[in-house]
C-alpha angles and dihedrals in degrees: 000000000000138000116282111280092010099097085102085047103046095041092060086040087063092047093058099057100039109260117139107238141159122201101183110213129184117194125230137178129262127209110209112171098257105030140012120233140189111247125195109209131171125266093208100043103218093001122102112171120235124198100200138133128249107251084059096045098107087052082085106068082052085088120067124256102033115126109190137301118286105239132198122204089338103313129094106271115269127211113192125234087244090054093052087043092056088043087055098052100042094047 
């Protein structure tokens, strides 16, 4: 879980030190008054996903921006392989 409008941040953060992570984006576009522009957002607003072992898993709040792990009945939160993967075709 990240801070709101830190998922970008907090992706390359990972990268730099290493961590595994996927942040899927889609791009829209945005009407100003005077000019249109493409626009990537996130398709999980304040989550970006981590594949890392246990033992790592405090290297992540090394990078600034990330909140806390999202947990599910009192385990850290787990996506299956099949599920990315369905995020990464549609998107």
């Amino acid at each position: 879980y990240t801070k709101s409008k830190y998922e970008r941040k907090v992706s390359e953060g990972l990268d730099s030190i290493g961590v595994t992570n996927y942040c899927p984006t889609y791009t829209t576009v945005k009407y100003y008054s005077d000019r249109k522009k493409k626009v990537e957002k996130p398709l999980l607003p304040s989550y970006v996903l981590v594949q890392i072992h246990e033992r790592d898993r405090e290297k992540v709040f090394t990078i600034p921006g990330v909140v806390r792990y999202v947990f599910w009945l009192g385990k850290p939160a787990e996506v299956r392989p099949k599920e990315i993967e369905a995020l990464k075709t549609s998107y």
